[in-house]
C-alpha cells in the first residue's frame, strides 16, 4: 500500500494528492511540488495524518491559506497538510466567536459584523486563515488577534494530543507565537468581542479595506509585508530611503507603490524573491545600519 492508500484506508474522506505545486496554494504564486498534500476536515483526520506520516518517517508541514509564505522552487518533501476551506466551522455564542483553523479571517470578521460584534474589524482585510493568523498573531491598523483571543485548541505532533490553551499560554507576540516556535497546530480558536454598532463596524471595515486598496499593490501576487517592522522604524520607509523602490531580480520586484511589499510581477521564482530579499537586507543595512528580519516564512527545498 502506498502512502495515499494508507491515508484513504485510515482517514476515509481526506482529499490527498501527489506532486501538487505549492504555487497553487501560495498568494505569492511560487513554490515547487509537495510530495503529498492532504486536506483534512477535522481534528481526528489531522491526528491520523500525523500518525501515518510518523510511521512512514515522512516530515510534515502544515499551511493555511499560504498568504505569508515563500515556498522554495523544489517544493516540500513529505506530507504538506493544508488546513483550508475543508477544515471549517464558525459558531457564535453571546459575545464569543469560535472558528476552525481553516476559516478565513475575513469571513470571521464578517460573521462578527453580522452579529453586531466589534473587535475584529482590523482582520477583515488580512488574507489568511485563522490557523495561520494565530501562528503569526496577525494584526493591522492597531489591532492584533491577541487582543481578542481567549483560547485555542492545539494539536501537539510530538504526543498526538489536543488540548485547550489559554491565550496567555500561546505566547502571542509581534508576528510570532509559541505555535511557530514549537510546530504545534491550532485547530480552532475562541475570540471574545463586544457589542457594537453594526453600521459603524461595517464602516470601519470598509475604511480599512479602502486604505489597503490605496496603499498596497493588491493587483500583484505577494505575501504582504515582506519584513517585520524594526523597532523604531518602518521597513517600507527604510527600503524607500535606500532607493530600492522598483528594484528587481527576475520577476520579483520591490513594489513601486509600497516598498514594504515584494511582488511577483509575473513568472518570479522563489529564488528570485529570496535573492531580492537578501539584496534589500544588504543595502538597507549598509545605508541605515538596520537589520531587516523577514515576516514571510520560507518553507521547502
Ligand atoms: C496582500 C496581503 C496583505 C497582508 N496583510 C497583512 C496584515 O495586514 N497583517 C498581517 O498580520 N499579515 C498580513 N498578511 C500576511 C498573512 O495574510 C498573515 O500572516 C496570515 O495570518 C497568514 O495566514 P495563512 O493562513 O495564509 O498562513 P500561511 O501563510 O499558510 O502560514 C503562515 C505560518 O503559519 C503556520 N500555520 C498555518 N496554519 C497553522 C495552524 N493551523 N497552526 C499552526 N501553524 C500554522 C505555517 O506553518 C506558517 O509558518 C498579508 C498578506 C497579503 C498577501
PDB file of N, CA, C and O in Angstrom, residues 17 20 62 69 129 144 198:
ATOM      1  N   UNK A  17      -3.398  14.347  -2.520  1.00  0.00           N
ATOM      2  CA  UNK A  17      -2.872  14.354  -3.885  1.00  0.00           C
ATOM      3  C   UNK A  17      -1.350  14.307  -3.858  1.00  0.00           C
ATOM      4  O   UNK A  17      -0.723  14.695  -2.877  1.00  0.00           O
ATOM      5  N   UNK A  20       1.494  17.977  -5.927  1.00  0.00           N
ATOM      6  CA  UNK A  20       0.738  19.221  -6.155  1.00  0.00           C
ATOM      7  C   UNK A  20       1.655  20.447  -6.027  1.00  0.00           C
ATOM      8  O   UNK A  20       2.337  20.604  -5.011  1.00  0.00           O
ATOM      9  N   UNK A  62       2.567  22.048   7.905  1.00  0.00           N
ATOM     10  CA  UNK A  62       1.171  22.496   7.901  1.00  0.00           C
ATOM     11  C   UNK A  62       1.106  23.930   7.380  1.00  0.00           C
ATOM     12  O   UNK A  62       1.885  24.783   7.808  1.00  0.00           O
ATOM     13  N   UNK A  69       3.837  33.061   2.896  1.00  0.00           N
ATOM     14  CA  UNK A  69       4.836  32.026   2.604  1.00  0.00           C
ATOM     15  C   UNK A  69       5.619  32.276   1.326  1.00  0.00           C
ATOM     16  O   UNK A  69       5.063  32.739   0.324  1.00  0.00           O
ATOM     17  N   UNK A 129      -5.816  32.433   6.959  1.00  0.00           N
ATOM     18  CA  UNK A 129      -6.753  31.579   7.687  1.00  0.00           C
ATOM     19  C   UNK A 129      -6.613  31.875   9.174  1.00  0.00           C
ATOM     20  O   UNK A 129      -5.644  32.510   9.612  1.00  0.00           O
ATOM     21  N   UNK A 144      -4.565  43.309  16.843  1.00  0.00           N
ATOM     22  CA  UNK A 144      -3.962  42.004  16.533  1.00  0.00           C
ATOM     23  C   UNK A 144      -4.788  40.922  17.221  1.00  0.00           C
ATOM     24  O   UNK A 144      -5.530  41.207  18.171  1.00  0.00           O
ATOM     25  N   UNK A 198     -23.693  48.078  14.355  1.00  0.00           N
ATOM     26  CA  UNK A 198     -23.469  47.341  13.107  1.00  0.00           C
ATOM     27  C   UNK A 198     -22.981  48.262  11.972  1.00  0.00           C
ATOM     28  O   UNK A 198     -22.028  47.939  11.267  1.00  0.00           O
TER      29      UNK A 198
END
